[in-house]
Structures are given as C-alpha cells and as structure tokens.
Amino acid sequence: MSTLALAVRDSSTMLRRNLLHARRYPSLTLNLLLTPVMLLLLFVYVFGDVMSAGIGDGGADRSAYLAYLMPGLLLMTVGSTTIGTAVSVAMDMTEGIIARFRTMAIHRGSVLIGHVIGSVLQSVASVVLVGAVGVAIGFRSTDATALEWLAALGLLVLFTLALTWIAVGMGLVSPNAEAAGNNAMPLILLPLLSSAFVPVDGMPGWFQPIAEYQPFTPAIETLRGLLLGTEIGHHGWLAVAWCLGLAVLGYFWSAARFAQDPKQPS
C-alpha cells in the first residue's frame, strides 16, 4: 500500500473515531454551541432595538441589527466549536491512547488529521444550526447571489480550518483537558473585541486598530459584504491572509509538537 493510500485509510479511521466520540459525548458540543445561540437571542431580543439605532438608518429596527449580528455570530460559533477540539486533543494526549497509537503501524499524521476533519465537519454543522436559528427569528439575505453564498461558505470553511489547527496546537501543549479549554478561550473571546456586535468606528480611537486588524473583524466584514451587500474593501484579502497564515502556523506548530518524544518536556 502506498504512503498516500495508508494516510487516507488511517485518517478516515481516526475521523470515524472522533465522530463516534462526539456522538457518545454530545454534552461538550452542546455546551459550546449554546453560547453563540444564547448571545444571538440576547442581543436581538434584549439589546436589538437600542443597538439597531447605531448601525442603521433612521428607520432601523431589530431586524437590521439581526442582519448586522449574524456574520459575527457564525464566526463565534466556529471559535466556540474549535475549543472542543483543543479539549479532545488534550484528552487523547493525557489518557495514554496516543502512546498506544505510536506503537502501531499507522500513519503518524492521521491522528491529527482525524481531529481536524472531524472538527471542521462539526463546525459546519454548528454554523448551519445557528444560521437556522437566525433565519427562524427573521434573518434574510435576499440580495446575495449563489456565487456569493458559495464564497461565504468557502470563507467559513477556511476560517474553521485555520482555527482548528491552532486549537490542535493548544491541545497538544496543554497538560490536561481543563487547561486546554482555558488556553483556547481566546477563540471565543476575540469576537467580542471585533466588529461582531458594534461597528469599529464606534469604538474608542485607541482601541480601533486592535479591533480592525485582529483575525475576526476582516472575516466578519467580508461575510457581511457577501451576504448583505456592504462594502468589503480591504477586508477580503486580509481575511484570506489571516486564514492562510493561521492555518500554516497551526499546522507546523501541531506537527512539530506531536513529533516530539512524549517523555521530553515541551
């Protein structure tokens, strides 16, 4: 069997393993998924009328703020789901199963690839669910073409892949599952410091560069442009650059850490 065929076979096996774990222990995924859903309902029904006054024209209402909010909540869903990946990787590293895998004739990279593909699939499913909740409470994107919807989906998948590799690295360097969850918290906190909830130009001047050039804001503004027809500007290439940079960084970080002898200190 060729190296490529072996890698594909073993990665598929590891993917099935991770999906079975997610099915048998759904509480972690549900807990992470509830955060963006609750934030969506909170900001739309509690703060929606007030917040809409700052982002729309004179006649803006709660539906205007829902449209503004949805792209950020979709990316926050991706961030929260990848926290579960960091926890799962840390559990594998600390419960002895990786040591067993190292003694078996399997492709070394398949363990990480199984986690990454499984996380991407779970994130896409979570995004679809949160998007369905948004549609149920009034979100509409009537002006977006089929090509723009495909571009938005592609950006979400690329962003998910980038954050997943970062989460895998965080899980590998964490001493236990609890530490992995804590280390990965920036993946759900960064959207709170972006343009997800309020426009960047409404923030204090000293804080605007931080919100403008972190990974989430360009991706959020690009999604708004694709789905709502707003101006994308420089945010499109910034979003792609962040995704590619984080994916490459996370991949090499994870691969280097996983290749280390587990008996040596990290």
Protein backbone atom coordinates (compact mmCIF):
# COMPACT_ATOMS: atom_id res chain seq x y z
CA MET A 1 0.00 0.00 0.00
CA SER A 2 1.36 3.44 -0.94
CA THR A 3 2.06 6.11 1.66
CA LEU A 4 -0.82 8.25 0.38
CA ALA A 5 -3.28 5.36 0.48
CA LEU A 6 -2.13 4.48 4.00
CA ALA A 7 -2.56 8.09 5.12
CA VAL A 8 -6.07 8.30 3.63
CA ARG A 9 -7.13 4.96 5.17
CA ASP A 10 -5.81 5.76 8.65
CA SER A 11 -7.11 9.34 8.58
CA SER A 12 -10.57 8.01 7.71
CA THR A 13 -10.36 5.60 10.65
CA MET A 14 -9.36 8.41 13.01
CA LEU A 15 -12.15 10.60 11.65
CA ARG A 16 -14.72 7.88 12.39
CA ARG A 17 -13.25 7.52 15.88
CA ASN A 18 -13.61 11.24 16.60
CA LEU A 19 -17.14 11.43 15.23
CA LEU A 20 -18.14 8.46 17.39
CA HIS A 21 -16.70 10.23 20.43
CA ALA A 22 -18.70 13.35 19.56
CA ARG A 23 -21.88 11.26 19.25
CA ARG A 24 -21.32 9.43 22.53
CA TYR A 25 -20.41 12.59 24.46
CA PRO A 26 -22.59 15.35 22.98
CA SER A 27 -22.61 17.48 26.13
CA LEU A 28 -19.33 19.23 25.26
CA THR A 29 -20.53 20.21 21.78
CA LEU A 30 -23.93 21.30 23.08
CA ASN A 31 -22.38 23.46 25.81
CA LEU A 32 -20.11 25.21 23.31
CA LEU A 33 -22.93 25.60 20.80
CA LEU A 34 -25.33 27.14 23.34
CA THR A 35 -23.04 30.15 23.85
CA PRO A 36 -23.50 31.73 20.39
CA VAL A 37 -27.19 30.79 20.31
CA MET A 38 -27.81 32.48 23.67
CA LEU A 39 -25.80 35.53 22.60
CA LEU A 40 -27.82 35.72 19.40
CA LEU A 41 -31.13 35.67 21.28
CA LEU A 42 -29.83 38.04 23.97
CA PHE A 43 -28.54 40.71 21.62
CA VAL A 44 -31.51 40.51 19.26
CA TYR A 45 -34.37 40.47 21.78
CA VAL A 46 -32.84 42.38 24.70
CA PHE A 47 -30.49 44.87 23.05
CA GLY A 48 -31.74 44.76 19.45
CA ASP A 49 -33.91 47.89 19.41
CA VAL A 50 -31.25 50.00 21.11
CA MET A 51 -28.27 48.65 19.16
CA SER A 52 -30.03 49.00 15.80
CA ALA A 53 -30.14 52.78 16.26
CA GLY A 54 -26.37 52.90 15.92
CA ILE A 55 -25.93 50.70 12.84
CA GLY A 56 -28.87 51.53 10.56
CA ASP A 57 -30.62 54.49 9.05
CA GLY A 58 -33.25 56.44 10.89
CA GLY A 59 -35.86 53.75 10.41
CA ALA A 60 -33.70 50.82 11.50
CA ASP A 61 -35.30 48.28 13.78
CA ARG A 62 -34.43 44.98 15.46
CA SER A 63 -34.26 43.14 12.12
CA ALA A 64 -31.48 45.47 10.95
CA TYR A 65 -29.39 44.58 13.96
CA LEU A 66 -30.09 40.87 13.45
CA ALA A 67 -28.70 41.15 9.91
CA TYR A 68 -25.66 43.02 11.22
CA LEU A 69 -25.13 40.46 14.01
CA MET A 70 -25.40 37.17 12.12
CA PRO A 71 -21.98 37.09 10.38
CA GLY A 72 -20.20 37.67 13.69
CA LEU A 73 -22.25 35.03 15.47
CA LEU A 74 -21.49 32.49 12.75
CA LEU A 75 -17.75 33.03 13.24
CA MET A 76 -18.15 32.97 17.02
CA THR A 77 -19.82 29.58 16.56
CA VAL A 78 -16.72 28.38 14.72
CA GLY A 79 -14.48 29.64 17.53
CA SER A 80 -16.54 28.01 20.26
CA THR A 81 -16.71 24.67 18.46
CA THR A 82 -12.94 24.52 17.99
CA ILE A 83 -12.48 24.82 21.76
CA GLY A 84 -13.89 21.30 21.91
CA THR A 85 -11.12 20.22 19.54
CA ALA A 86 -8.44 21.52 21.89
CA VAL A 87 -10.07 19.64 24.76
CA SER A 88 -10.35 16.39 22.75
CA VAL A 89 -6.71 16.54 21.66
CA ALA A 90 -5.56 17.18 25.23
CA MET A 91 -7.60 14.23 26.46
CA ASP A 92 -6.00 11.98 23.85
CA MET A 93 -2.52 13.14 24.85
CA THR A 94 -3.05 12.66 28.59
CA GLU A 95 -5.09 9.43 28.68
CA GLY A 96 -2.46 7.22 27.08
CA ILE A 97 -4.15 6.46 23.76
CA ILE A 98 -1.53 8.40 21.78
CA ALA A 99 1.25 6.33 23.33
CA ARG A 100 -0.60 3.25 22.11
CA PHE A 101 -1.04 4.72 18.63
CA ARG A 102 2.70 5.40 18.44
CA THR A 103 3.41 1.68 18.82
CA MET A 104 1.01 0.72 16.00
CA ALA A 105 1.68 0.63 12.27
CA ILE A 106 -0.45 3.64 11.42
CA HIS A 107 0.31 6.88 9.64
CA ARG A 108 1.51 9.31 12.31
CA GLY A 109 -0.27 12.33 10.89
CA SER A 110 -3.62 10.56 10.69
CA VAL A 111 -4.29 11.16 14.39
CA LEU A 112 -4.19 14.95 13.94
CA ILE A 113 -5.89 14.89 10.54
CA GLY A 114 -8.80 12.93 12.01
CA HIS A 115 -9.23 15.60 14.70
CA VAL A 116 -9.05 18.43 12.16
CA ILE A 117 -11.53 16.99 9.65
CA GLY A 118 -13.91 15.97 12.44
CA SER A 119 -13.76 19.48 13.92
CA VAL A 120 -14.39 21.10 10.54
CA LEU A 121 -17.45 18.90 9.97
CA GLN A 122 -18.80 19.65 13.46
CA SER A 123 -18.19 23.38 13.00
CA VAL A 124 -20.02 23.44 9.67
CA ALA A 125 -22.95 21.58 11.26
CA SER A 126 -22.95 24.06 14.16
CA VAL A 127 -22.88 27.03 11.77
CA VAL A 128 -25.85 25.58 9.88
CA LEU A 129 -27.77 25.17 13.14
CA VAL A 130 -27.04 28.70 14.36
CA GLY A 131 -27.86 30.03 10.89
CA ALA A 132 -31.18 28.16 11.01
CA VAL A 133 -31.97 29.81 14.36
CA GLY A 134 -31.15 33.18 12.78
CA VAL A 135 -33.45 32.50 9.83
CA ALA A 136 -36.20 31.34 12.21
CA ILE A 137 -36.12 34.67 14.06
CA GLY A 138 -36.01 36.80 10.91
CA PHE A 139 -32.56 36.87 9.27
CA ARG A 140 -32.72 37.18 5.47
CA SER A 141 -30.08 37.57 2.77
CA THR A 142 -32.18 38.17 -0.32
CA ASP A 143 -29.57 40.15 -2.27
CA ALA A 144 -26.78 37.53 -2.15
CA THR A 145 -26.22 35.52 -5.33
CA ALA A 146 -25.44 31.81 -5.42
CA LEU A 147 -21.79 32.63 -6.08
CA GLU A 148 -21.66 34.92 -3.04
CA TRP A 149 -23.23 32.22 -0.87
CA LEU A 150 -20.57 29.76 -2.07
CA ALA A 151 -17.85 32.30 -1.35
CA ALA A 152 -19.25 32.86 2.15
CA LEU A 153 -19.33 29.11 2.79
CA GLY A 154 -15.77 28.79 1.49
CA LEU A 155 -14.59 31.56 3.82
CA LEU A 156 -16.30 29.88 6.78
CA VAL A 157 -14.65 26.54 5.99
CA LEU A 158 -11.23 28.17 5.50
CA PHE A 159 -11.59 30.10 8.77
CA THR A 160 -12.66 26.92 10.53
CA LEU A 161 -9.65 25.04 9.20
CA ALA A 162 -7.29 27.78 10.41
CA LEU A 163 -8.77 27.96 13.92
CA THR A 164 -8.89 24.17 14.16
CA TRP A 165 -5.15 23.80 13.56
CA ILE A 166 -4.49 26.47 16.19
CA ALA A 167 -6.81 24.62 18.60
CA VAL A 168 -4.98 21.33 17.92
CA GLY A 169 -1.69 23.00 18.83
CA MET A 170 -3.22 24.38 22.02
CA GLY A 171 -4.46 20.91 22.94
CA LEU A 172 -1.05 19.37 22.33
CA VAL A 173 0.79 21.80 24.61
CA SER A 174 -1.80 21.67 27.42
CA PRO A 175 -1.14 19.42 30.42
CA ASN A 176 -4.80 18.39 30.72
CA ALA A 177 -8.24 18.94 29.21
CA GLU A 178 -9.16 21.76 31.60
CA ALA A 179 -6.01 23.69 30.71
CA ALA A 180 -6.75 23.13 27.01
CA GLY A 181 -10.20 24.67 27.40
CA ASN A 182 -8.71 27.67 29.19
CA ASN A 183 -5.91 28.09 26.64
CA ALA A 184 -8.40 28.06 23.78
CA MET A 185 -10.74 30.67 25.31
CA PRO A 186 -9.35 33.49 23.09
CA LEU A 187 -11.01 31.74 20.15
CA ILE A 188 -14.41 32.70 21.60
CA LEU A 189 -13.36 35.94 23.34
CA LEU A 190 -11.77 37.60 20.29
CA PRO A 191 -15.13 38.01 18.50
CA LEU A 192 -16.30 40.09 21.47
CA LEU A 193 -13.45 42.52 20.69
CA SER A 194 -14.25 42.73 16.98
CA SER A 195 -16.92 44.32 14.81
CA ALA A 196 -19.31 41.45 15.55
CA PHE A 197 -21.58 43.48 17.84
CA VAL A 198 -20.78 47.15 17.15
CA PRO A 199 -19.02 48.97 14.27
CA VAL A 200 -15.32 49.57 14.71
CA ASP A 201 -15.69 53.32 14.15
CA GLY A 202 -17.96 53.49 17.19
CA MET A 203 -15.18 52.23 19.49
CA PRO A 204 -12.60 54.40 21.32
CA GLY A 205 -9.86 55.62 19.00
CA TRP A 206 -7.05 53.81 20.80
CA PHE A 207 -8.93 50.51 20.55
CA GLN A 208 -9.97 50.69 16.89
CA PRO A 209 -6.68 49.32 15.44
CA ILE A 210 -6.91 46.31 17.78
CA ALA A 211 -10.47 45.54 16.66
CA GLU A 212 -9.77 46.33 13.00
CA TYR A 213 -6.77 44.09 12.38
CA GLN A 214 -7.40 41.04 14.54
CA PRO A 215 -8.44 37.87 12.65
CA PHE A 216 -12.19 38.01 13.25
CA THR A 217 -13.04 41.54 12.05
CA PRO A 218 -11.84 41.13 8.42
CA ALA A 219 -13.66 37.79 8.16
CA ILE A 220 -16.85 39.26 9.65
CA GLU A 221 -16.81 42.28 7.33
CA THR A 222 -16.17 40.02 4.33
CA LEU A 223 -19.15 37.84 5.27
CA ARG A 224 -21.30 40.97 5.65
CA GLY A 225 -20.25 42.10 2.21
CA LEU A 226 -21.05 38.73 0.64
CA LEU A 227 -24.37 38.16 2.40
CA LEU A 228 -25.66 41.70 2.91
CA GLY A 229 -24.07 43.66 0.08
CA THR A 230 -21.97 46.01 2.23
CA GLU A 231 -18.56 47.26 1.13
CA ILE A 232 -15.82 44.63 1.55
CA GLY A 233 -12.82 46.81 0.68
CA HIS A 234 -9.51 45.56 2.03
CA HIS A 235 -11.18 43.12 4.42
CA GLY A 236 -11.39 40.36 1.81
CA TRP A 237 -7.67 39.87 1.27
CA LEU A 238 -6.99 40.45 4.98
CA ALA A 239 -9.42 37.66 5.90
CA VAL A 240 -7.81 35.23 3.45
CA ALA A 241 -4.31 36.21 4.62
CA TRP A 242 -5.26 35.64 8.28
CA CYS A 243 -6.81 32.25 7.45
CA LEU A 244 -3.82 31.03 5.46
CA GLY A 245 -1.32 32.38 7.98
CA LEU A 246 -3.06 30.83 10.98
CA ALA A 247 -3.56 27.51 9.16
CA VAL A 248 0.13 27.26 8.23
CA LEU A 249 1.26 28.34 11.70
CA GLY A 250 -1.11 25.91 13.42
CA TYR A 251 -0.15 23.02 11.16
CA PHE A 252 3.61 23.34 11.65
CA TRP A 253 3.21 24.04 15.38
CA SER A 254 1.00 20.98 15.82
CA ALA A 255 3.16 18.72 13.67
CA ALA A 256 6.36 19.74 15.48
CA ARG A 257 4.79 19.28 18.92
CA PHE A 258 3.23 15.93 18.05
CA ALA A 259 6.55 14.65 16.68
CA GLN A 260 8.32 15.27 19.99
CA ASP A 261 9.10 12.41 22.30
CA PRO A 262 6.28 12.49 24.90
CA LYS A 263 8.81 11.74 27.63
CA GLN A 264 10.60 15.01 26.96
CA PRO A 265 9.37 18.30 28.37
CA SER A 266 7.55 20.54 25.91
